[in-house]
Amino acid sequence: MPAARTGGRLLFAGAPRRHRVSGPEPRLTERLRLFQQLRAAQEQRDGAGTGRPAPGTPIRIALPGGGRLPGRALQTTPFQVAAQLGGGLAEAALVARVNGTLQDLDRPLESDTDLELLDFSTPEGRAAFWQSGACVLGAVAEQFFGATLCSAQATEDGFFCDVHMGQRTVQRGELPALEDACAAFARAGHRFERLEATRQQLAELFKDNSFQLQQIKEEVTSPTATVYRCGPLLQLCPGPLLRHTGLIAALRVLTSSAAFWQGAGGRQSLQRLTAVAFPSAQDLADWQQAQDEAALRDHRRIGREQELFFFHKLSPGSCFFLPRGAHIYNTLVDFIRSEYQARGFCEVVTPNVFSPRLWELSGHWQHYSTHMFSFTAGTETLSLKPMNCPAHCLMFAHRPRSWRELPLRLADFGVLHRNEPPGSLTGLTRVRRFQQDDAHIFCTLEQLEGEIDACLDFVRTVYAVLGFSFRLALATRPPGFLGDPETWDRAEQQLERSLRAFGQPWELSPGDGAFYGPKIDIRIRDALGRQHQCGTIQLDFQMPERFGLEYASATGGPARPVLIHRAVLGSVERMVAVLAESCGGRWPLWLSPLQAMVIPQAPEVEDYAREVQAVLRGGGVVADLDGDAGATLARKIRRAQLAHYNFQLVVGRRERARGTVSVRTRDNRQLGERDLRWVLRRLRELRDARVPDAEERF
């Protein structure tokens, strides 16, 4: 949409007059002036080089693969290195990893550096790109609607902005004009400027935005925090971000919906805008094609068509699993249980309701209380558990423990509840009621390495059966972490040793650890090439300390155990969704709720067809029967294949006389006439082997 200057204002042609970008208001001008003053002072301090090599001091820059380049302290930037290396790196690079820490490309290197340049193909590059896109969307939304930006965040598959607009809502018909305004803003090439500000400076910069002030109060625990400027926008953001908005070549605004902000004055209604952005128009076109294919595999559509599950407004965010969906759910749980038996885990059952005192003791209340369901029973406040680890600590502590009992591996499929915002509930991928293949391992320091290695092997075994490749990331301590830095360093080093020994590529995710310990995040890759965060292995030295957990050591004195939090499937609900979309509803036989359809050729052999169904069901095979007398045989076969039944077993007079069935697959391969008892035995063998291609192996 072309833009034109009119009377000091930037208007977007074709948009209603309320959609306008005004010239800077006095308060905005004041904030931007303060930002620039603070940034100039910061650059002056950086130039002084206090406590660091003097500006211009020669430094060494080490590159992946062993290459080395010379540089100058506080002068050479990662972008300059990219330009010097050539080969399109300056155009492709988005952020840099400097001595293991992510930073902006234009931020000068301070000393000898191990440098890695990251583009859009890397998770870190995409995250920075989409966080930058969120700033663009937020800046435009503030001017376009006269809104107040509350938050702008990147997600796994794009980004969103929450804006406050009073009682006004964003209509779907307004999104194309908003998208055009974002494109015009991006083309202007606004630079992303970074500032480290003190809490007092933050309060002055955001004094007109109560939402950002609340965020500063609740989330900024360090003496300073990072603020970025992008055109007229000031945004509290840790970064890194892109060099300028011109790198965002394609942006698509996707949806608008209601969201809520819980503040001191109560819950306020917001509008949430979601979007996605890419370095090129072709990338956006490829993304749209993938979205169109994914829509055909949407787990909500598959759940509806195959009668697996549904949701109801009378229990928002909680799934009703129908018999077929419950079959998949329970089969996954049984699979993990079989691994537990082989790997020395003990399954336990713990309560659902606890006093907040438990969560205060564990440290969750401080970090997680807003995501918990709490209620009053008489004079007492109680909460539904959102995780199992504190209960397992109580279980460990309920009697004296000996070193001979360790490692103690406790597994729990208990029901969990988390108070997710209404706007974030999306089918099975984000729910309020769910179960996890949750386990906690209490062990000695000497046993730690072996237990982490065993957890990684557990992950590899399960994902191989499910048909997923996966990536590993070591997430290190975040802001506001519990405990001392020395303990964290030791824990992170242990996880790094285990990852190196595991032999699979892994990456570093600085600052993404849990507040109580570092973790190994596991991202699986489905059949559509999408990545999903499901499993995790978390190391925890803090919770045993907080609960005072002890065991009698081999020398007789008390010792503190180490705690490992471990999940492979993660949320079983989420895993059902991921599997449904990955296989497109064509479930492997061992998971399938549609294993066999018995089809009588004519009504006169329906009695035999029911005998076949009973034999299969008696042998543990999921078998249905199509007794529609008004449908032709060909139609019934085709109907079963379109419904993705793994096998169709056709019976007629000859099969009845011989005690056989004629076997077809869902791909219409005719496998011939087989003895019924042999078919049952073969189906059970393939099911129990959990093979992904039972139809080919039959």
XYZ file of C-alpha atoms in Angstrom:
698
model
C 0.000 0.000 0.000
C 1.539 3.341 -0.981
C 2.118 5.838 1.797
C 2.021 9.626 1.560
C 2.882 12.551 3.821
C -0.058 14.779 4.656
C 0.128 17.631 7.131
C 2.978 16.040 9.092
C 1.276 12.635 9.259
C 1.937 9.437 7.371
C -1.372 8.087 6.002
C -1.881 4.702 4.359
C -4.016 4.885 1.234
C -7.134 2.784 1.271
C -7.240 2.487 5.077
C -9.943 4.103 7.233
C -8.827 7.473 8.579
C -8.393 6.091 12.097
C -5.591 3.932 10.694
C -2.812 6.461 10.652
C 0.745 6.903 11.738
C 1.035 10.310 13.391
C 4.086 12.436 13.875
C 5.861 11.982 17.198
C 3.852 13.025 20.237
C 5.656 15.187 22.806
C 5.926 12.328 25.305
C 7.296 10.010 22.625
C 9.783 12.634 21.501
C 10.905 13.004 25.113
C 11.399 9.236 25.519
C 13.330 8.924 22.278
C 15.535 11.868 23.228
C 16.275 10.246 26.599
C 17.073 6.943 24.879
C 19.541 8.611 22.544
C 21.183 10.470 25.437
C 21.602 7.262 27.416
C 22.899 5.427 24.368
C 25.449 8.145 23.648
C 26.647 7.886 27.248
C 26.874 4.111 26.895
C 28.951 4.385 23.724
C 31.262 6.830 25.490
C 31.722 4.390 28.386
C 32.319 1.518 25.959
C 34.902 3.606 24.137
C 36.750 4.216 27.385
C 37.304 0.458 27.645
C 37.164 0.351 31.444
C 38.241 -3.094 32.657
C 38.654 -4.304 29.070
C 41.309 -4.081 26.366
C 41.736 -0.525 25.118
C 39.854 0.302 21.908
C 41.935 -0.744 18.923
C 43.917 -3.393 20.784
C 44.682 -6.298 18.391
C 42.525 -9.367 19.091
C 42.256 -12.877 17.664
C 39.002 -14.021 16.008
C 38.631 -17.812 15.733
C 36.084 -19.172 13.232
C 34.399 -22.589 12.939
C 36.616 -24.997 11.049
C 39.842 -23.534 12.399
C 40.047 -20.250 10.458
C 41.482 -17.162 12.180
C 41.245 -13.458 11.485
C 42.785 -10.404 13.140
C 40.553 -7.773 14.695
C 40.497 -4.671 16.862
C 38.941 -4.642 20.351
C 35.762 -2.541 20.620
C 36.009 -1.680 16.924
C 35.642 -4.849 14.852
C 32.042 -6.127 14.647
C 30.742 -9.570 13.606
C 29.112 -7.912 10.586
C 32.481 -6.573 9.444
C 33.904 -10.077 9.772
C 31.021 -11.458 7.682
C 31.677 -8.829 5.000
C 35.395 -9.634 5.014
C 34.731 -13.368 4.606
C 32.458 -12.721 1.598
C 30.464 -15.462 -0.062
C 27.167 -13.776 0.787
C 27.751 -14.072 4.538
C 27.119 -10.366 5.138
C 23.700 -10.704 3.485
C 22.762 -14.011 5.150
C 24.088 -13.603 8.699
C 21.505 -12.389 11.228
C 23.182 -12.695 14.651
C 26.485 -13.912 16.046
C 27.565 -16.335 18.735
C 30.515 -14.732 20.515
C 32.346 -16.972 22.996
C 29.140 -18.990 23.395
C 26.843 -15.975 23.867
C 24.451 -14.584 21.251
C 24.846 -10.926 20.310
C 23.950 -8.371 17.633
C 26.058 -8.240 14.477
C 26.862 -4.543 14.962
C 28.027 -4.898 18.565
C 31.846 -4.633 18.641
C 33.944 -7.538 19.844
C 35.624 -6.818 23.176
C 38.497 -9.315 23.262
C 39.795 -12.561 21.744
C 36.727 -14.252 20.307
C 35.381 -17.591 19.135
C 32.917 -16.343 16.513
C 30.054 -18.117 14.758
C 27.725 -16.351 12.307
C 24.116 -17.585 12.354
C 21.561 -17.290 9.550
C 17.832 -17.993 9.244
C 18.387 -21.749 8.958
C 19.506 -21.892 12.606
C 17.066 -21.806 15.556
C 18.926 -18.811 17.006
C 18.784 -16.941 13.721
C 15.061 -17.565 13.295
C 14.372 -16.550 16.893
C 16.197 -13.234 16.415
C 14.484 -12.655 13.073
C 11.024 -13.268 14.497
C 11.694 -11.221 17.625
C 12.701 -8.375 15.309
C 9.505 -8.952 13.338
C 7.546 -8.698 16.592
C 9.119 -5.271 17.186
C 8.053 -4.153 13.704
C 4.506 -5.368 14.289
C 4.408 -3.700 17.704
C 5.727 -0.385 16.396
C 3.193 -0.285 13.577
C 0.284 -1.470 15.754
C 0.931 1.321 18.250
C 0.666 3.955 15.518
C -1.853 2.179 13.291
C -4.440 1.702 16.039
C -3.269 4.247 18.587
C -2.632 1.246 20.841
C -0.303 0.623 23.763
C 2.166 -2.212 23.237
C 2.163 -4.648 26.166
C 4.473 -7.372 24.889
C 6.091 -8.528 21.646
C 7.468 -12.050 21.585
C 8.850 -14.624 19.184
C 7.383 -18.130 19.276
C 8.404 -21.461 17.782
C 6.664 -20.653 14.497
C 6.439 -16.863 14.277
C 5.668 -14.060 16.695
C 2.876 -12.111 18.357
C 2.125 -8.750 19.910
C -0.324 -8.003 22.698
C -1.705 -4.466 22.542
C -4.141 -2.562 24.736
C -6.866 -0.711 22.829
C -9.483 -0.090 25.503
C -12.747 -1.658 24.376
C -11.783 -1.648 20.706
C -11.044 -4.887 18.900
C -9.099 -5.619 15.729
C -11.337 -6.845 12.927
C -10.147 -9.464 10.460
C -10.782 -7.068 7.579
C -8.211 -4.671 9.029
C -5.338 -7.159 8.881
C -4.372 -6.644 5.194
C -3.958 -2.875 5.747
C -1.943 -3.564 8.913
C 0.247 -5.990 6.957
C 0.892 -3.395 4.257
C 1.809 -0.858 6.932
C 4.292 -3.337 8.427
C 5.830 -3.902 4.993
C 6.257 -0.155 4.479
C 7.799 0.202 7.944
C 10.222 -2.667 7.269
C 11.281 -1.220 3.907
C 12.197 2.040 5.655
C 15.211 0.229 7.131
C 14.862 1.371 10.745
C 17.902 0.318 12.750
C 17.634 -1.744 15.926
C 19.577 0.198 18.534
C 20.562 -1.460 21.799
C 20.841 0.099 25.273
C 21.753 -1.361 28.666
C 19.605 0.624 31.126
C 19.399 0.665 34.915
C 16.103 0.032 36.681
C 15.764 3.763 37.338
C 16.380 4.549 33.674
C 13.892 1.863 32.646
C 11.257 3.436 34.877
C 11.815 6.794 33.174
C 11.840 5.364 29.641
C 8.579 3.457 30.158
C 6.810 5.784 32.597
C 3.871 6.168 30.178
C 3.413 2.395 29.701
C 2.012 0.711 32.825
C 2.259 -2.718 31.192
C 5.992 -2.473 30.556
C 6.491 -0.998 34.043
C 4.803 -4.065 35.552
C 6.990 -6.334 33.423
C 10.088 -4.504 34.636
C 8.991 -4.837 38.251
C 8.232 -8.555 37.980
C 10.886 -9.824 35.580
C 13.962 -7.600 35.798
C 15.975 -8.969 38.711
C 19.439 -7.821 37.604
C 20.805 -4.255 38.012
C 20.330 -3.548 34.289
C 18.216 -4.781 31.399
C 18.340 -4.406 27.630
C 16.108 -1.985 25.715
C 15.932 -1.732 21.940
C 14.753 1.141 19.819
C 13.184 0.527 16.418
C 11.923 3.750 14.853
C 9.407 5.189 17.349
C 9.287 1.977 19.407
C 11.112 1.320 22.663
C 10.912 -2.325 23.712
C 12.264 -4.220 26.721
C 13.984 -7.144 25.025
C 17.102 -9.241 25.811
C 18.002 -9.533 22.118
C 19.856 -10.127 19.962
C 17.965 -8.521 17.076
C 18.663 -7.817 13.406
C 20.763 -4.896 12.217
C 17.756 -3.145 10.612
C 14.166 -3.782 9.517
C 15.099 -3.843 5.818
C 16.224 -7.451 6.273
C 12.562 -8.406 6.766
C 11.567 -8.871 3.133
C 8.224 -10.608 3.695
C 5.764 -10.378 6.584
C 2.317 -11.951 6.918
C -0.161 -10.902 9.633
C -2.110 -14.053 10.461
C -4.725 -13.559 13.161
C -6.188 -11.255 15.773
C -7.758 -12.556 18.974
C -8.510 -11.669 22.572
C -5.855 -11.916 25.270
C -5.648 -10.797 28.877
C -3.168 -9.021 31.131
C -3.221 -9.693 34.856
C -2.248 -6.447 36.568
C -2.605 -4.800 39.947
C -5.951 -3.351 38.898
C -7.343 -6.699 37.815
C -7.525 -8.451 34.457
C -7.424 -6.175 31.405
C -8.559 -7.117 27.929
C -5.937 -7.004 25.170
C -5.785 -7.781 21.479
C -3.246 -10.367 20.298
C -1.850 -10.068 16.770
C 0.090 -13.039 15.372
C 2.367 -12.937 12.345
C 5.305 -14.546 10.613
C 8.179 -13.027 8.630
C 10.960 -14.214 6.322
C 14.156 -12.983 4.640
C 12.600 -13.378 1.152
C 9.247 -13.565 -0.599
C 10.134 -17.086 -1.770
C 10.621 -18.184 1.839
C 7.116 -16.888 2.594
C 5.685 -18.738 -0.421
C 7.378 -21.964 0.677
C 6.016 -21.452 4.196
C 2.501 -20.940 2.836
C 2.737 -24.145 0.816
C 3.850 -26.022 3.945
C 0.961 -24.454 5.866
C -1.521 -25.613 3.237
C -0.170 -29.149 3.519
C -0.171 -28.957 7.310
C -3.811 -27.807 7.283
C -4.730 -31.096 5.630
C -2.977 -32.860 8.521
C -4.313 -30.637 11.326
C -4.750 -32.888 14.347
C -8.053 -31.191 15.175
C -9.460 -32.178 11.777
C -8.077 -35.718 12.087
C -9.476 -35.973 15.611
C -12.898 -34.970 14.364
C -12.943 -37.187 11.260
C -11.582 -40.277 13.031
C -13.625 -39.619 16.201
C -10.573 -39.484 18.446
C -11.368 -36.557 20.762
C -13.276 -33.301 21.142
C -13.378 -30.178 23.298
C -16.380 -28.578 24.964
C -16.986 -25.029 26.166
C -18.088 -26.371 29.544
C -14.519 -27.554 30.207
C -12.255 -25.170 28.250
C -8.756 -26.432 27.590
C -9.526 -29.995 28.699
C -9.838 -32.791 26.154
C -12.525 -35.477 25.936
C -10.815 -38.572 24.515
C -13.270 -40.865 22.737
C -12.621 -44.636 22.627
C -10.369 -44.468 19.562
C -8.391 -41.542 20.942
C -8.110 -43.250 24.320
C -6.664 -46.295 22.525
C -3.833 -44.177 21.079
C -3.312 -42.398 24.403
C -3.152 -45.598 26.444
C -0.951 -47.360 23.891
C 1.625 -44.572 24.175
C 1.500 -44.785 27.973
C 1.855 -48.590 27.843
C 4.875 -48.209 25.550
C 6.609 -45.959 28.086
C 5.598 -48.316 30.917
C 7.271 -51.210 29.096
C 10.462 -49.143 28.892
C 10.154 -48.282 32.596
C 10.118 -51.973 33.485
C 13.234 -52.597 31.420
C 15.063 -49.543 32.781
C 14.427 -49.854 36.516
C 11.766 -47.153 37.033
C 9.090 -47.487 39.730
C 5.682 -46.010 38.933
C 3.992 -44.045 41.732
C 0.696 -42.196 42.258
C 0.653 -38.805 43.980
C -2.147 -36.384 45.023
C -3.592 -33.713 42.732
C -4.262 -31.055 45.379
C -1.628 -29.407 47.577
C -1.223 -26.476 49.932
C 0.658 -23.494 48.442
C 3.228 -24.118 51.170
C 4.553 -26.992 49.059
C 5.099 -24.700 46.061
C 6.671 -22.016 48.246
C 9.093 -24.620 49.556
C 9.951 -25.852 46.053
C 10.321 -22.316 44.667
C 7.526 -22.732 42.100
C 5.140 -20.299 43.803
C 7.477 -17.376 43.157
C 7.969 -18.267 39.487
C 4.793 -20.093 38.524
C 1.819 -19.164 40.754
C -0.017 -17.258 38.011
C -0.112 -20.477 35.949
C -1.643 -22.543 38.765
C -5.310 -23.169 39.577
C -5.936 -22.253 43.215
C -9.167 -22.363 45.208
C -10.419 -22.011 48.756
C -11.663 -24.953 50.811
C -13.026 -23.614 54.082
C -10.308 -21.349 55.421
C -7.527 -23.054 53.467
C -6.136 -22.191 50.030
C -5.268 -25.194 47.865
C -3.794 -25.603 44.389
C -3.993 -28.202 41.636
C -0.513 -29.482 40.864
C 1.069 -28.248 37.610
C 4.037 -30.627 37.949
C 5.048 -33.737 39.909
C 8.562 -32.983 41.172
C 7.683 -31.502 44.620
C 5.443 -34.472 45.392
C 8.257 -36.855 44.489
C 10.555 -34.955 46.852
C 8.006 -35.522 49.625
C 7.965 -39.190 48.684
C 11.753 -39.424 48.900
C 11.745 -37.653 52.282
C 8.935 -39.586 53.972
C 11.414 -42.090 55.523
C 15.195 -42.450 55.943
C 17.014 -43.381 52.740
C 20.221 -45.333 52.189
C 22.819 -45.112 49.445
C 21.868 -48.692 48.605
C 18.469 -47.458 47.311
C 20.039 -45.080 44.807
C 19.460 -44.382 42.033
C 15.755 -44.147 42.918
C 13.746 -43.625 39.713
C 10.144 -42.521 40.342
C 7.718 -42.303 37.404
C 4.296 -40.644 37.500
C 1.503 -40.296 34.935
C -0.489 -38.097 37.322
C -2.977 -35.549 35.975
C -1.553 -32.009 35.838
C -3.326 -28.663 35.465
C -1.879 -25.383 34.234
C -3.796 -22.130 33.914
C -3.038 -21.336 30.283
C -4.551 -18.091 28.892
C -7.708 -18.652 26.823
C -6.134 -17.216 23.683
C -3.274 -19.718 23.787
C -5.417 -22.887 23.863
C -4.924 -24.667 20.527
C -6.279 -28.188 20.326
C -4.079 -30.769 22.019
C -0.869 -28.759 21.683
C -1.780 -26.328 24.505
C -4.260 -27.555 27.109
C -5.041 -26.955 30.749
C -5.431 -30.604 31.809
C -2.793 -33.107 30.685
C -0.512 -35.976 31.676
C 3.231 -36.417 31.164
C 5.554 -39.397 31.123
C 7.120 -37.628 34.066
C 9.968 -39.175 36.053
C 12.448 -38.009 38.665
C 15.724 -39.743 39.415
C 17.403 -39.312 42.797
C 21.057 -40.329 42.598
C 24.546 -39.691 43.932
C 27.049 -37.418 42.235
C 29.016 -40.510 41.203
C 25.923 -41.977 39.514
C 24.980 -38.777 37.711
C 26.894 -39.338 34.492
C 25.534 -42.859 34.047
C 21.958 -41.710 34.690
C 22.171 -38.851 32.189
C 23.616 -41.252 29.611
C 20.745 -43.684 30.285
C 18.196 -40.869 29.888
C 19.656 -39.964 26.498
C 19.504 -43.625 25.444
C 15.850 -43.725 26.590
C 15.130 -40.730 24.338
C 16.881 -42.303 21.350
C 15.009 -45.606 21.763
C 11.534 -44.074 22.013
C 11.957 -41.576 19.193
C 13.335 -44.276 16.908
C 10.128 -46.265 17.397
C 7.978 -43.166 16.831
C 9.902 -42.335 13.658
C 11.326 -38.994 14.784
C 14.765 -37.559 14.290
C 15.722 -35.097 17.000
C 18.060 -32.272 17.964
C 19.595 -31.599 21.354
C 20.296 -28.276 23.032
C 22.023 -27.496 26.312
C 20.024 -24.741 28.042
C 22.074 -22.832 30.604
C 21.173 -20.672 33.593
C 18.541 -17.967 33.050
C 18.130 -14.590 34.768
C 16.701 -15.055 38.258
C 18.156 -18.552 38.710
C 18.178 -20.195 42.126
C 21.428 -21.226 43.811
C 25.048 -20.213 43.387
C 26.922 -19.839 40.056
C 29.529 -22.459 41.030
C 26.890 -25.172 41.392
C 25.349 -24.181 38.070
C 28.736 -24.309 36.358
C 29.306 -27.828 37.680
C 25.869 -28.978 36.534
C 26.251 -27.468 33.068
C 29.679 -29.069 32.659
C 28.237 -32.476 33.557
C 25.475 -32.191 30.971
C 27.990 -31.043 28.374
C 30.177 -34.108 29.034
C 27.168 -36.403 28.604
C 26.168 -34.702 25.356
C 29.670 -35.061 23.954
C 29.742 -38.734 24.915
C 26.307 -39.306 23.330
C 27.813 -38.607 19.946
C 24.915 -36.695 18.381
C 25.204 -33.025 17.340
C 23.963 -30.549 19.916
C 23.795 -26.794 20.316
C 23.936 -24.257 23.124
C 20.865 -22.288 24.297
C 22.252 -19.696 26.727
C 19.779 -18.503 29.355
C 17.045 -21.026 28.481
C 17.488 -23.292 31.518
C 14.848 -23.769 34.209
C 15.175 -21.506 37.242
C 16.358 -24.483 39.345
C 18.882 -26.063 36.990
C 20.290 -26.475 33.461
C 18.608 -28.858 31.051
C 18.899 -30.723 27.788
C 16.006 -29.773 25.510
C 15.014 -32.279 22.861
C 13.330 -31.064 19.675
C 11.846 -33.721 17.435
C 11.376 -33.344 13.685
C 8.123 -34.666 12.202
C 7.271 -35.903 8.703
C 6.578 -32.322 7.548
C 10.000 -31.154 8.717
C 8.545 -29.159 11.623
C 10.250 -29.125 14.994
C 8.498 -29.726 18.322
C 9.755 -29.360 21.888
C 8.609 -32.492 23.733
C 11.217 -34.265 25.832
C 13.613 -32.791 28.364
C 16.345 -33.833 30.789
C 16.850 -31.343 33.633
C 19.506 -31.385 36.312
C 18.510 -29.989 39.706
C 20.784 -29.324 42.668
C 18.342 -26.801 44.162
C 15.215 -28.772 45.013
C 16.989 -31.440 47.115
C 18.521 -28.518 49.039
C 15.183 -26.755 49.525
C 13.493 -29.958 50.736
C 16.464 -30.963 52.894
C 16.687 -34.352 51.162
C 19.335 -36.680 52.561
C 20.450 -40.285 52.422
C 22.891 -42.273 54.524
C 26.113 -42.499 52.540
C 28.357 -45.559 52.345
C 30.554 -43.997 55.015
C 27.580 -43.555 57.340
C 27.224 -39.781 57.194
C 24.365 -37.844 55.597
C 24.651 -36.847 51.928
C 22.503 -34.814 49.538
C 21.105 -36.545 46.441
C 21.054 -34.983 42.972
C 17.691 -34.757 41.196
C 17.134 -35.370 37.480
C 13.795 -34.315 35.947
C 13.099 -36.392 32.852
C 10.345 -36.656 30.223
C 10.496 -38.291 26.799
C 7.015 -37.881 25.320
C 6.404 -34.790 27.418
C 2.687 -34.052 27.451
C 0.919 -37.158 26.145
C -1.799 -34.899 24.707
C 0.742 -32.886 22.749
C 2.461 -36.050 21.523
C -0.875 -37.396 20.210
C -1.249 -34.150 18.229
C 2.304 -34.314 16.862
C 1.916 -37.957 15.839
C -1.494 -37.352 14.237
C -0.116 -34.565 12.056
C 3.131 -36.370 11.301
C 1.376 -39.488 10.013
C -1.614 -37.587 8.611
C -4.034 -39.951 10.363
C -2.370 -43.011 8.782
C -1.422 -44.520 12.150
C 1.185 -47.285 12.350
C -0.479 -50.561 13.233
C 0.752 -50.690 16.842
C -0.780 -47.281 17.635
C -3.724 -47.412 15.280
C -7.316 -47.325 16.541
C -8.262 -48.494 13.015
C -6.290 -51.719 12.718
C -8.729 -53.870 10.778
C -12.099 -53.530 9.070
C -14.004 -56.766 8.476
C -16.117 -56.516 5.313
C -18.774 -59.110 4.426
C -19.350 -59.516 0.679
C -23.076 -60.014 1.222
C -25.576 -60.001 4.119
C -25.696 -63.800 4.124
C -22.078 -64.019 5.408
C -22.428 -61.273 8.030
C -22.627 -63.887 10.796
C -19.199 -65.207 9.779
C -17.898 -61.645 9.546
C -18.972 -61.104 13.153
C -17.188 -64.313 14.151
C -14.016 -62.968 12.510
C -14.404 -59.663 14.333
C -14.873 -61.475 17.654
C -11.754 -63.616 17.101
C -9.659 -60.547 16.316
C -10.975 -58.565 19.257
C -10.468 -61.538 21.529
C -6.837 -61.565 20.417
C -6.366 -57.874 21.219
C -6.694 -56.497 17.679
C -8.886 -53.436 17.134
C -11.449 -54.625 14.594
C -14.603 -52.999 13.229
C -17.241 -54.384 10.880
C -18.969 -52.706 7.935
C -22.396 -54.308 7.796
C -23.936 -51.736 5.448
C -26.143 -53.917 3.280
C -26.868 -51.031 0.915
C -23.241 -50.499 -0.107
C -21.338 -52.437 -2.748
C -18.238 -54.405 -1.815
C -16.036 -51.970 -3.751
C -17.556 -49.008 -1.933
C -17.030 -50.597 1.491
C -13.394 -51.391 0.680
C -12.784 -47.865 -0.577
C -14.500 -46.384 2.468
C -12.239 -48.353 4.814
C -9.136 -47.312 2.893
C -10.084 -43.619 2.959
C -10.655 -43.922 6.712
C -7.064 -45.281 6.937
C -7.835 -48.751 8.309
C -4.501 -50.569 8.164
C -6.071 -53.760 6.841
C -9.375 -54.790 5.269
C -10.429 -58.392 5.774
C -13.010 -59.384 3.170
C -15.131 -62.505 3.754
C -17.539 -64.365 1.482
C -18.891 -67.874 1.091
C -15.516 -69.371 0.252
C -13.778 -67.726 3.230
C -16.583 -68.867 5.521
C -16.234 -72.459 4.289
C -12.453 -72.450 4.756
C -12.144 -70.354 7.928
C -10.103 -67.742 6.065
C -10.136 -64.036 5.192
C -8.977 -62.145 2.090
C -6.511 -59.462 3.146
C -6.052 -55.985 1.650
C -4.020 -53.018 2.907
C -5.061 -49.362 3.052
C -2.888 -48.806 -0.038
C -5.081 -51.369 -1.844
C -2.435 -54.071 -1.970
C -4.169 -57.459 -2.220
C -2.324 -59.948 -0.013
C -4.543 -62.917 -0.791
C -6.596 -65.414 1.176
C -5.107 -66.359 4.567
C -6.115 -68.579 7.469
C -7.877 -66.489 10.140
C -5.740 -67.783 13.032
C -2.556 -67.081 11.064
C -3.765 -63.545 10.302
C -4.450 -62.928 14.004
C -1.024 -64.241 14.978
C 0.732 -62.131 12.310
C -1.132 -58.956 13.238
C -0.179 -59.437 16.873
C 3.470 -60.044 15.970
C 3.617 -56.853 13.906
C 1.773 -54.863 16.561
C 4.008 -56.051 19.390
C 7.151 -55.328 17.344
C 5.926 -51.731 16.916
C 7.079 -51.652 13.290
C 6.226 -48.525 11.276
C 5.357 -50.437 8.081
C 3.233 -53.432 9.088
C 1.358 -53.345 5.759
C 4.594 -53.987 3.821
C 5.846 -56.631 6.257
C 2.601 -58.588 6.485
